[in-house]
GROMACS .gro file of C-alpha atoms in nm:
model
  453
    1MET     CA    1  13.325  11.150   9.150
    2SER     CA    2  13.450  11.368   9.436
    3GLN     CA    3  13.315  11.366   9.791
    4ILE     CA    4  13.375  11.654  10.030
    5GLN     CA    5  13.298  11.592  10.395
    6ILE     CA    6  13.228  11.869  10.646
    7THR     CA    7  13.028  11.907  10.967
    8ASP     CA    8  12.747  12.144  11.063
    9ASN     CA    9  12.799  12.482  11.233
   10HIS     CA   10  13.161  12.519  11.137
   11ASP     CA   11  13.380  12.774  10.964
   12TRP     CA   12  13.622  12.596  10.737
   13ARG     CA   13  13.957  12.685  10.592
   14HIS     CA   14  14.019  12.813  10.242
   15TYR     CA   15  13.887  12.582   9.972
   16SER     CA   16  14.244  12.486   9.878
   17TYR     CA   17  14.232  12.263  10.188
   18PHE     CA   18  13.974  12.042  10.019
   19VAL     CA   19  14.166  12.043   9.690
   20SER     CA   20  14.472  11.908   9.869
   21ASP     CA   21  14.248  11.649  10.035
   22GLY     CA   22  14.128  11.503   9.706
   23GLY     CA   23  13.898  11.772   9.570
   24SER     CA   24  13.948  11.966   9.251
   25GLU     CA   25  13.885  12.307   9.103
   26SER     CA   26  13.578  12.167   8.928
   27ASP     CA   27  13.439  12.083   9.274
   28LEU     CA   28  13.480  12.448   9.368
   29GLN     CA   29  13.278  12.551   9.063
   30ASN     CA   30  13.007  12.297   9.147
   31LEU     CA   31  12.988  12.415   9.508
   32LYS     CA   32  12.946  12.772   9.388
   33LYS     CA   33  12.618  12.661   9.224
   34ILE     CA   34  12.464  12.582   9.565
   35ALA     CA   35  12.660  12.809   9.802
   36ASP     CA   36  12.475  13.116   9.935
   37VAL     CA   37  12.160  13.015   9.743
   38ARG     CA   38  11.839  13.015   9.949
   39ILE     CA   39  11.711  12.662  10.005
   40LYS     CA   40  11.357  12.744   9.896
   41GLU     CA   41  11.494  12.848   9.556
   42MET     CA   42  11.646  12.502   9.502
   43THR     CA   43  11.363  12.274   9.610
   44LEU     CA   44  11.035  12.151   9.467
   45ASP     CA   45  11.001  12.172   9.088
   46ASN     CA   46  11.348  12.318   9.029
   47ASN     CA   47  11.527  12.016   9.175
   48PRO     CA   48  11.279  11.730   9.232
   49ASN     CA   49  11.556  11.498   9.353
   50LEU     CA   50  11.637  11.724   9.649
   51LEU     CA   51  11.442  11.646   9.967
   52VAL     CA   52  11.449  11.895  10.255
   53PHE     CA   53  11.305  11.841  10.605
   54PRO     CA   54  11.098  11.990  10.750
   55ARG     CA   55  10.908  11.993  10.421
   56ASP     CA   56  10.707  12.304  10.515
   57LEU     CA   57  10.992  12.552  10.499
   58GLY     CA   58  10.972  12.822  10.762
   59CYS     CA   59  10.670  12.676  10.942
   60TYR     CA   60  10.868  12.636  11.263
   61GLY     CA   61  10.977  12.997  11.270
   62ASP     CA   62  11.337  12.902  11.190
   63ASP     CA   63  11.338  13.049  10.838
   64ILE     CA   64  11.516  12.743  10.698
   65GLY     CA   65  11.387  12.827  10.351
   66ASP     CA   66  11.566  13.162  10.360
   67GLY     CA   67  11.890  13.002  10.473
   68CYS     CA   68  12.151  12.832  10.256
   69ILE     CA   69  12.315  12.491  10.262
   70VAL     CA   70  12.668  12.630  10.286
   71SER     CA   71  12.834  12.967  10.246
   72LEU     CA   72  13.140  13.029  10.031
   73LYS     CA   73  13.291  13.372  10.096
   74ASP     CA   74  13.628  13.444   9.938
   75GLU     CA   75  13.652  13.067   9.881
   76ASN     CA   76  13.620  13.001  10.257
   77LEU     CA   77  13.355  12.736  10.318
   78SER     CA   78  13.123  12.756  10.622
   79SER     CA   79  12.817  12.559  10.731
   80GLY     CA   80  12.511  12.621  10.947
   81ASN     CA   81  12.243  12.397  11.098
   82ILE     CA   82  12.185  12.196  10.780
   83MET     CA   83  12.291  11.829  10.781
   84GLY     CA   84  12.267  11.554  10.524
   85PHE     CA   85  12.386  11.489  10.173
   86VAL     CA   86  12.374  11.708   9.864
   87GLY     CA   87  12.533  11.678   9.524
   88VAL     CA   88  12.565  11.870   9.200
   89ASN     CA   89  12.723  11.724   8.887
   90ASP     CA   90  13.026  11.515   8.997
   91THR     CA   91  13.060  11.672   9.342
   92GLN     CA   92  12.903  11.526   9.654
   93LEU     CA   93  12.891  11.723   9.977
   94ASP     CA   94  12.839  11.522  10.295
   95ILE     CA   95  12.740  11.748  10.586
   96ARG     CA   96  12.771  11.540  10.899
   97SER     CA   97  12.673  11.618  11.254
   98ARG     CA   98  12.953  11.801  11.432
   99PHE     CA   99  12.935  11.527  11.695
  100ALA     CA  100  13.044  11.258  11.446
  101LYS     CA  101  13.417  11.308  11.485
  102HIS     CA  102  13.504  10.960  11.602
  103ASP     CA  103  13.260  10.739  11.411
  104GLU     CA  104  13.219  10.674  11.041
  105ALA     CA  105  12.842  10.631  11.037
  106ASP     CA  106  12.740  10.959  11.206
  107TYR     CA  107  12.571  10.783  11.498
  108PHE     CA  108  12.405  11.095  11.639
  109LEU     CA  109  12.227  11.190  11.317
  110HIS     CA  110  12.118  10.829  11.261
  111TYR     CA  111  11.990  10.808  11.616
  112MET     CA  112  11.787  11.131  11.605
  113LEU     CA  113  11.628  11.033  11.274
  114GLN     CA  114  11.535  10.690  11.403
  115LYS     CA  115  11.380  10.837  11.717
  116VAL     CA  116  11.190  11.114  11.536
  117PHE     CA  117  11.058  10.887  11.259
  118ALA     CA  118  10.981  10.598  11.498
  119VAL     CA  119  11.216  10.337  11.352
  120SER     CA  120  11.294  10.047  11.583
  121LEU     CA  121  11.638  10.100  11.734
  122PHE     CA  122  11.653   9.744  11.864
  123ASP     CA  123  11.642   9.592  11.515
  124ILE     CA  124  11.846   9.860  11.336
  125LYS     CA  125  12.140   9.918  11.569
  126HIS     CA  126  12.351   9.636  11.425
  127THR     CA  127  12.283   9.707  11.058
  128LEU     CA  128  12.396  10.056  10.967
  129SER     CA  129  12.513  10.059  10.606
  130ARG     CA  130  12.822  10.224  10.471
  131GLU     CA  131  12.606  10.474  10.286
  132PRO     CA  132  12.429  10.690  10.546
  133VAL     CA  133  12.225  10.895  10.299
  134PHE     CA  134  12.050  10.580  10.177
  135ASP     CA  135  11.969  10.484  10.537
  136PHE     CA  136  11.816  10.830  10.585
  137LEU     CA  137  11.577  10.772  10.294
  138LEU     CA  138  11.470  10.436  10.434
  139TYR     CA  139  11.405  10.581  10.780
  140LEU     CA  140  11.167  10.836  10.629
  141PHE     CA  141  10.958  10.582  10.436
  142PRO     CA  142  10.727  10.455  10.719
  143HIS     CA  143  10.645  10.812  10.826
  144PHE     CA  144  10.540  10.925  10.478
  145LEU     CA  145  10.364  10.597  10.402
  146LYS     CA  146  10.144  10.634  10.712
  147ARG     CA  147  10.081  10.999  10.640
  148ALA     CA  148   9.970  10.925  10.283
  149LEU     CA  149   9.748  10.630  10.374
  150SER     CA  150   9.576  10.839  10.641
  151GLN     CA  151   9.410  11.005  10.340
  152GLY     CA  152   9.303  10.665  10.206
  153LEU     CA  153   9.438  10.441   9.935
  154PHE     CA  154   9.511  10.636   9.620
  155LYS     CA  155   9.265  10.556   9.343
  156LYS     CA  156   9.219  10.685   8.992
  157TYR     CA  157   9.033  10.600   8.675
  158ARG     CA  158   9.195  10.331   8.460
  159LYS     CA  159   9.105  10.179   8.128
  160PHE     CA  160   9.058   9.803   8.121
  161ALA     CA  161   9.064   9.594   7.804
  162HIS     CA  162   8.818   9.303   7.776
  163ASN     CA  163   8.742   9.039   7.518
  164ASP     CA  164   8.427   8.844   7.603
  165ALA     CA  165   8.056   8.828   7.532
  166ASN     CA  166   7.951   9.061   7.818
  167VAL     CA  167   7.991   9.394   7.642
  168LYS     CA  168   7.971   9.680   7.897
  169GLY     CA  169   8.187   9.957   7.754
  170VAL     CA  170   8.321  10.105   7.433
  171ILE     CA  171   8.389   9.856   7.152
  172ASP     CA  172   8.749   9.859   7.035
  173VAL     CA  173   8.700   9.796   6.664
  174ASN     CA  174   9.066   9.758   6.569
  175ARG     CA  175   9.138   9.510   6.848
  176HIS     CA  176   8.813   9.326   6.780
  177ILE     CA  177   8.909   9.271   6.416
  178ARG     CA  178   9.259   9.167   6.515
  179GLU     CA  179   9.151   8.917   6.780
  180ASN     CA  180   8.802   8.799   6.688
  181VAL     CA  181   8.805   8.732   6.312
  182PRO     CA  182   8.661   8.488   6.228
  183PHE     CA  183   8.389   8.573   6.481
  184ARG     CA  184   8.388   8.339   6.781
  185GLY     CA  185   8.123   8.501   7.000
  186SER     CA  186   8.360   8.742   7.183
  187VAL     CA  187   8.376   9.121   7.147
  188SER     CA  188   8.673   9.343   7.229
  189TYR     CA  189   8.580   9.647   7.433
  190THR     CA  190   8.721   9.879   7.701
  191THR     CA  191   8.581  10.003   8.032
  192ARG     CA  192   8.684  10.288   8.261
  193ALA     CA  193   8.661  10.251   8.637
  194HIS     CA  194   8.824  10.359   8.961
  195SER     CA  195   9.110  10.134   9.065
  196PHE     CA  196   9.350  10.117   9.361
  197ASP     CA  197   9.594   9.926   9.141
  198ASN     CA  198   9.752  10.216   8.954
  199GLU     CA  199  10.096  10.359   8.883
  200VAL     CA  200  10.114  10.546   9.217
  201THR     CA  201  10.028  10.252   9.443
  202GLN     CA  202  10.248  10.033   9.221
  203LEU     CA  203  10.536  10.273   9.283
  204VAL     CA  204  10.484  10.238   9.658
  205ARG     CA  205  10.465   9.858   9.622
  206HIS     CA  206  10.791   9.847   9.428
  207THR     CA  207  10.951  10.057   9.702
  208VAL     CA  208  10.822   9.819   9.970
  209GLU     CA  209  10.965   9.519   9.787
  210TYR     CA  210  11.293   9.700   9.726
  211ILE     CA  211  11.328   9.784  10.095
  212ARG     CA  212  11.253   9.422  10.190
  213GLU     CA  213  11.570   9.319  10.009
  214LYS     CA  214  11.790   9.540  10.227
  215GLU     CA  215  11.955   9.419  10.544
  216GLN     CA  216  11.758   9.656  10.766
  217GLY     CA  217  11.445   9.644  10.546
  218THR     CA  218  11.236   9.404  10.753
  219ALA     CA  219  11.290   9.612  11.068
  220ILE     CA  220  11.190   9.934  10.889
  221LEU     CA  221  10.873   9.789  10.734
  222SER     CA  222  10.760   9.641  11.066
  223CYS     CA  223  10.867   9.919  11.304
  224ASP     CA  224  10.513   9.945  11.448
  225GLN     CA  225  10.164   9.803  11.401
  226GLU     CA  226  10.043  10.094  11.189
  227THR     CA  227  10.334  10.056  10.946
  228ARG     CA  228  10.269   9.684  10.911
  229GLU     CA  229   9.902   9.750  10.838
  230CYS     CA  230   9.991  10.013  10.578
  231VAL     CA  231  10.232   9.777  10.403
  232THR     CA  232   9.962   9.508  10.398
  233GLN     CA  233   9.716   9.755  10.244
  234ILE     CA  234   9.958   9.839   9.964
  235VAL     CA  235  10.032   9.472   9.893
  236MET     CA  236   9.661   9.383   9.881
  237ALA     CA  237   9.584   9.679   9.652
  238THR     CA  238   9.847   9.589   9.389
  239PRO     CA  239   9.775   9.233   9.268
  240SER     CA  240   9.930   9.307   8.927
  241TYR     CA  241  10.273   9.377   9.079
  242SER     CA  242  10.565   9.245   8.876
  243ARG     CA  243  10.932   9.301   8.954
  244ARG     CA  244  11.004   9.328   8.582
  245SER     CA  245  10.783   9.637   8.545
  246ARG     CA  246  10.982   9.848   8.793
  247GLU     CA  247  11.150  10.070   8.535
  248HIS     CA  248  10.819  10.130   8.357
  249ILE     CA  249  10.644  10.223   8.683
  250VAL     CA  250  10.925  10.464   8.776
  251ASN     CA  251  10.898  10.635   8.437
  252CYS     CA  252  10.521  10.671   8.481
  253ASN     CA  253  10.578  10.859   8.806
  254LEU     CA  254  10.842  11.108   8.694
  255LYS     CA  255  10.575  11.377   8.662
  256PRO     CA  256  10.497  11.506   9.017
  257LEU     CA  257  10.152  11.409   9.143
  258ARG     CA  258   9.912  11.698   9.194
  259HIS     CA  259   9.587  11.598   9.361
  260PRO     CA  260   9.389  11.816   9.606
  261PHE     CA  261   9.253  11.521   9.803
  262TYR     CA  262   9.563  11.299   9.806
  263SER     CA  263   9.809  11.578   9.880
  264ALA     CA  264  10.031  11.364  10.107
  265TYR     CA  265  10.104  11.127   9.819
  266THR     CA  266  10.316  11.392   9.647
  267ALA     CA  267  10.586  11.368   9.915
  268LEU     CA  268  10.558  10.988   9.927
  269GLN     CA  269  10.598  10.970   9.549
  270ARG     CA  270  10.913  11.181   9.559
  271LEU     CA  271  11.061  10.973   9.840
  272CYS     CA  272  10.986  10.646   9.659
  273LEU     CA  273  11.155  10.777   9.345
  274GLN     CA  274  11.458  10.878   9.551
  275ILE     CA  275  11.484  10.528   9.696
  276LEU     CA  276  11.428  10.339   9.372
  277ARG     CA  277  11.646  10.568   9.162
  278HIS     CA  278  11.918  10.617   9.421
  279GLU     CA  279  12.198  10.478   9.207
  280SER     CA  280  12.079  10.639   8.883
  281ILE     CA  281  12.043  10.974   9.059
  282LYS     CA  282  12.401  10.952   9.179
  283PHE     CA  283  12.560  10.836   8.857
  284GLY     CA  284  12.326  10.962   8.586
  285ARG     CA  285  12.239  11.313   8.692
  286GLU     CA  286  12.106  11.598   8.490
  287LYS     CA  287  12.360  11.873   8.443
  288ASP     CA  288  12.362  12.132   8.721
  289LYS     CA  289  12.062  11.974   8.899
  290VAL     CA  290  12.086  11.942   9.276
  291TYR     CA  291  12.006  11.610   9.440
  292GLY     CA  292  12.018  11.468   9.792
  293VAL     CA  293  11.843  11.478  10.129
  294LEU     CA  294  11.888  11.755  10.388
  295PHE     CA  295  11.772  11.805  10.746
  296ASP     CA  296  11.746  12.122  10.948
  297GLY     CA  297  11.940  12.046  11.265
  298ALA     CA  298  11.734  12.287  11.478
  299TRP     CA  299  11.409  12.119  11.372
  300LEU     CA  300  11.549  11.768  11.415
  301TRP     CA  301  11.691  11.847  11.760
  302GLU     CA  302  11.359  11.994  11.878
  303GLU     CA  303  11.161  11.696  11.748
  304TYR     CA  304  11.410  11.457  11.906
  305LEU     CA  305  11.372  11.628  12.245
  306GLY     CA  306  10.996  11.599  12.198
  307VAL     CA  307  11.036  11.222  12.182
  308VAL     CA  308  11.273  11.216  12.481
  309LEU     CA  309  11.037  11.426  12.698
  310ARG     CA  310  10.721  11.247  12.590
  311GLY     CA  311  10.542  11.114  12.896
  312SER     CA  312  10.727  11.353  13.131
  313GLY     CA  313  10.448  11.609  13.151
  314PHE     CA  314  10.591  11.849  12.892
  315ALA     CA  315  10.361  12.000  12.628
  316HIS     CA  316  10.512  12.049  12.283
  317PRO     CA  317  10.319  12.330  12.108
  318LYS     CA  318  10.287  12.324  11.730
  319ASN     CA  319  10.334  12.671  11.586
  320ARG     CA  320  10.218  12.588  11.234
  321GLU     CA  321   9.908  12.406  11.356
  322ARG     CA  322   9.830  12.687  11.601
  323SER     CA  323   9.787  12.431  11.878
  324GLY     CA  324   9.924  12.405  12.230
  325GLY     CA  325  10.034  12.767  12.271
  326PHE     CA  326   9.903  13.032  12.507
  327CYS     CA  327   9.810  13.398  12.485
  328MET     CA  328  10.029  13.687  12.590
  329PHE     CA  329   9.724  13.891  12.699
  330LYS     CA  330   9.427  13.776  12.904
  331LYS     CA  331   9.162  13.934  12.683
  332ALA     CA  332   9.130  13.948  12.310
  333GLY     CA  333   9.173  14.308  12.204
  334ASP     CA  334   9.391  14.413  12.496
  335ASP     CA  335   9.687  14.415  12.261
  336ALA     CA  336   9.513  14.637  12.007
  337PHE     CA  337   9.757  14.915  12.075
  338VAL     CA  338  10.052  14.677  12.046
  339ASP     CA  339  10.020  14.469  11.729
  340ASN     CA  340   9.649  14.384  11.675
  341ASN     CA  341   9.736  14.015  11.672
  342TYR     CA  342   9.602  13.878  12.003
  343ARG     CA  343   9.949  13.732  12.013
  344ARG     CA  344   9.998  13.365  12.099
  345LEU     CA  345  10.324  13.223  12.227
  346TYR     CA  346  10.464  12.886  12.130
  347PRO     CA  347  10.761  12.782  12.343
  348ASP     CA  348  10.934  12.459  12.243
  349PHE     CA  349  10.821  12.280  12.562
  350TYR     CA  350  10.651  12.373  12.889
  351ASN     CA  351  10.538  12.186  13.197
  352ASP     CA  352  10.276  12.360  13.413
  353GLU     CA  353  10.310  12.111  13.698
  354GLN     CA  354  10.686  12.161  13.724
  355ASN     CA  355  10.672  12.536  13.642
  356PHE     CA  356  10.924  12.479  13.364
  357VAL     CA  357  10.967  12.630  13.016
  358VAL     CA  358  11.227  12.474  12.784
  359ASP     CA  359  11.386  12.619  12.472
  360ALA     CA  360  11.573  12.374  12.246
  361LYS     CA  361  11.893  12.504  12.086
  362TYR     CA  362  12.097  12.303  11.838
  363LYS     CA  363  12.353  12.566  11.740
  364ARG     CA  364  12.684  12.597  11.927
  365PHE     CA  365  12.506  12.732  12.230
  366GLY     CA  366  12.714  12.628  12.527
  367GLU     CA  367  13.039  12.770  12.391
  368LYS     CA  368  12.904  13.125  12.392
  369ASN     CA  369  12.667  13.327  12.606
  370ALA     CA  370  12.297  13.317  12.529
  371GLY     CA  371  12.201  13.571  12.269
  372ARG     CA  372  11.982  13.864  12.362
  373GLU     CA  373  11.686  13.755  12.148
  374ASP     CA  374  11.697  13.398  12.281
  375LEU     CA  375  11.713  13.521  12.640
  376TYR     CA  376  11.432  13.776  12.601
  377GLN     CA  377  11.213  13.513  12.434
  378LEU     CA  378  11.258  13.260  12.715
  379VAL     CA  379  11.196  13.519  12.988
  380THR     CA  380  10.876  13.627  12.810
  381TYR     CA  381  10.753  13.268  12.805
  382MET     CA  382  10.834  13.231  13.174
  383TYR     CA  383  10.655  13.552  13.268
  384CYS     CA  384  10.335  13.470  13.077
  385LYS     CA  385  10.325  13.114  13.215
  386LYS     CA  386  10.424  13.225  13.567
  387SER     CA  387  10.702  12.966  13.544
  388GLU     CA  388  10.977  12.980  13.802
  389ASN     CA  389  11.220  12.787  13.583
  390GLY     CA  390  11.333  12.825  13.227
  391ALA     CA  391  11.605  12.630  13.050
  392PHE     CA  392  11.805  12.624  12.729
  393VAL     CA  393  11.876  12.261  12.635
  394PHE     CA  394  12.162  12.217  12.390
  395PRO     CA  395  12.389  11.932  12.271
  396CYS     CA  396  12.758  11.942  12.356
  397GLU     CA  397  13.062  11.720  12.317
  398ASP     CA  398  13.157  11.667  12.680
  399ARG     CA  399  12.985  11.659  13.015
  400GLN     CA  400  12.917  12.001  13.164
  401ARG     CA  401  12.742  12.108  13.477
  402VAL     CA  402  12.401  12.269  13.470
  403ARG     CA  403  12.437  12.644  13.519
  404ARG     CA  404  12.150  12.818  13.695
  405HIS     CA  405  12.106  13.196  13.713
  406GLN     CA  406  11.844  13.387  13.911
  407LEU     CA  407  11.649  13.670  13.748
  408GLU     CA  408  11.573  14.008  13.897
  409GLY     CA  409  11.217  14.125  13.951
  410TYR     CA  410  10.986  13.830  14.014
  411GLY     CA  411  11.285  13.601  14.056
  412GLY     CA  412  11.286  13.268  13.881
  413PHE     CA  413  11.584  13.090  13.731
  414VAL     CA  414  11.725  13.056  13.381
  415SER     CA  415  11.931  12.740  13.341
  416MET     CA  416  12.182  12.626  13.080
  417VAL     CA  417  12.125  12.251  13.050
  418PRO     CA  418  12.388  12.065  12.844
  419PHE     CA  419  12.318  11.731  12.677
  420ALA     CA  420  12.641  11.537  12.633
  421VAL     CA  421  12.645  11.345  12.303
  422PRO     CA  422  12.863  11.032  12.341
  423GLN     CA  423  13.194  11.081  12.163
  424GLN     CA  424  13.393  10.764  12.229
  425ALA     CA  425  13.142  10.488  12.150
  426GLU     CA  426  13.310  10.194  11.978
  427SER     CA  427  12.989  10.078  11.809
  428TYR     CA  428  12.636  10.198  11.742
  429THR     CA  429  12.510   9.962  12.013
  430ASP     CA  430  12.742  10.127  12.265
  431PHE     CA  431  12.633  10.471  12.144
  432ILE     CA  432  12.266  10.388  12.205
  433ASP     CA  433  12.339  10.261  12.556
  434GLU     CA  434  12.535  10.575  12.642
  435ILE     CA  435  12.291  10.827  12.496
  436GLU     CA  436  11.995  10.662  12.666
  437THR     CA  437  12.174  10.729  12.995
  438GLU     CA  438  12.202  11.096  12.897
  439GLU     CA  439  11.830  11.103  12.815
  440ASP     CA  440  11.747  10.968  13.160
  441GLU     CA  441  11.967  11.237  13.315
  442LEU     CA  442  11.797  11.511  13.112
  443ARG     CA  443  11.451  11.398  13.219
  444PHE     CA  444  11.570  11.391  13.579
  445VAL     CA  445  11.703  11.749  13.561
  446LEU     CA  446  11.391  11.891  13.394
  447CYS     CA  447  11.147  11.710  13.620
  448LYS     CA  448  11.301  11.803  13.955
  449SER     CA  449  11.094  12.004  14.195
  450ASP     CA  450  11.196  12.364  14.254
  451GLU     CA  451  11.333  12.269  14.597
  452GLU     CA  452  11.565  12.011  14.439
  453LEU     CA  453  11.705  12.246  14.176
   0.00000   0.00000   0.00000
């Protein structure tokens, strides 16, 4: 088993560097199977053990589905915004946050995931495991459990075997002869009825009990009131649970669930299988199948900022849901000679009270000038919202000053707002304390009045 470790948004040396660092030529051949392959071609039914977030590829306008995990040109390896863990055959590729240079557990990626998926930082911060990818799977569980149960408890028809005098269903002749000869007044028969206690809810129950056994399990399963209620629902719905039946239940769920009403259970089923089969996936893989869990850094960064700015007056439009945006033109039809779309705009964040529009950028933004498309997009948002201030918010490794530039025409200011990710924290607890200070500073900068800026 070989593990290659890189960071996001980086151009790496020739592959021979990794060979000298413990890799092999077979690792190169395995990496070629996933390099420069579009992510949407590797997910879903082709590789059911590969989880990619956001799950709706491309719905955020970032075209993650058309991107690739890594690029391998002339045997030079490079990475983009994708972070996480991916493996093929005997090669594991760990793509860490580029801010995880001085810690072994990738504090920044852990922290963003915990914030976005509402996992209690207070209970988790002392219990990071030595296997980050497994932590990532556990962080996701409450989110997908709540999303699935919002559609109701999964139920399906099941056959029940009976042997009594109250015949209500179809008589099972073979079983009746086997169990009731000589006749003792009982009849063997079967009934068919809806049941919440089925292989899908049993799979979720086994996952709950498995997580309970982990050091951070109790904190994850009780991260909020809704999660606790969902866990209780699953436990109450599965009275036939038995630890010894875990392998059987897993095998019953290997076929992906397809149900028009319980659509959210498909993702929950896949996640549960990933958690329960984590070791077998790693050490008993199908040849040339891709496995792992990946996160789009741009999506994760934007969602993380949404949590940080929550309660500060900033709206966070949802492009896919067509909610929270605003129109480019005052009247429907005025753009008929432009694109016939009555175009709506969806900035990452905007605050009408503070006259502020914010664009979240995860890529190496502060090291280079803003790109033309990014700049034109932000100015368009500012113009249509009559906002006097626009800002690019991006993570960086060291403290930098806020740079503010005035526009021609109507005026207004475009600001480059850096967010310093702690680099020298000696523990995860220290990292949390330091980054919370940075969050307070960011809210202060974005919520200043125009006179204070």
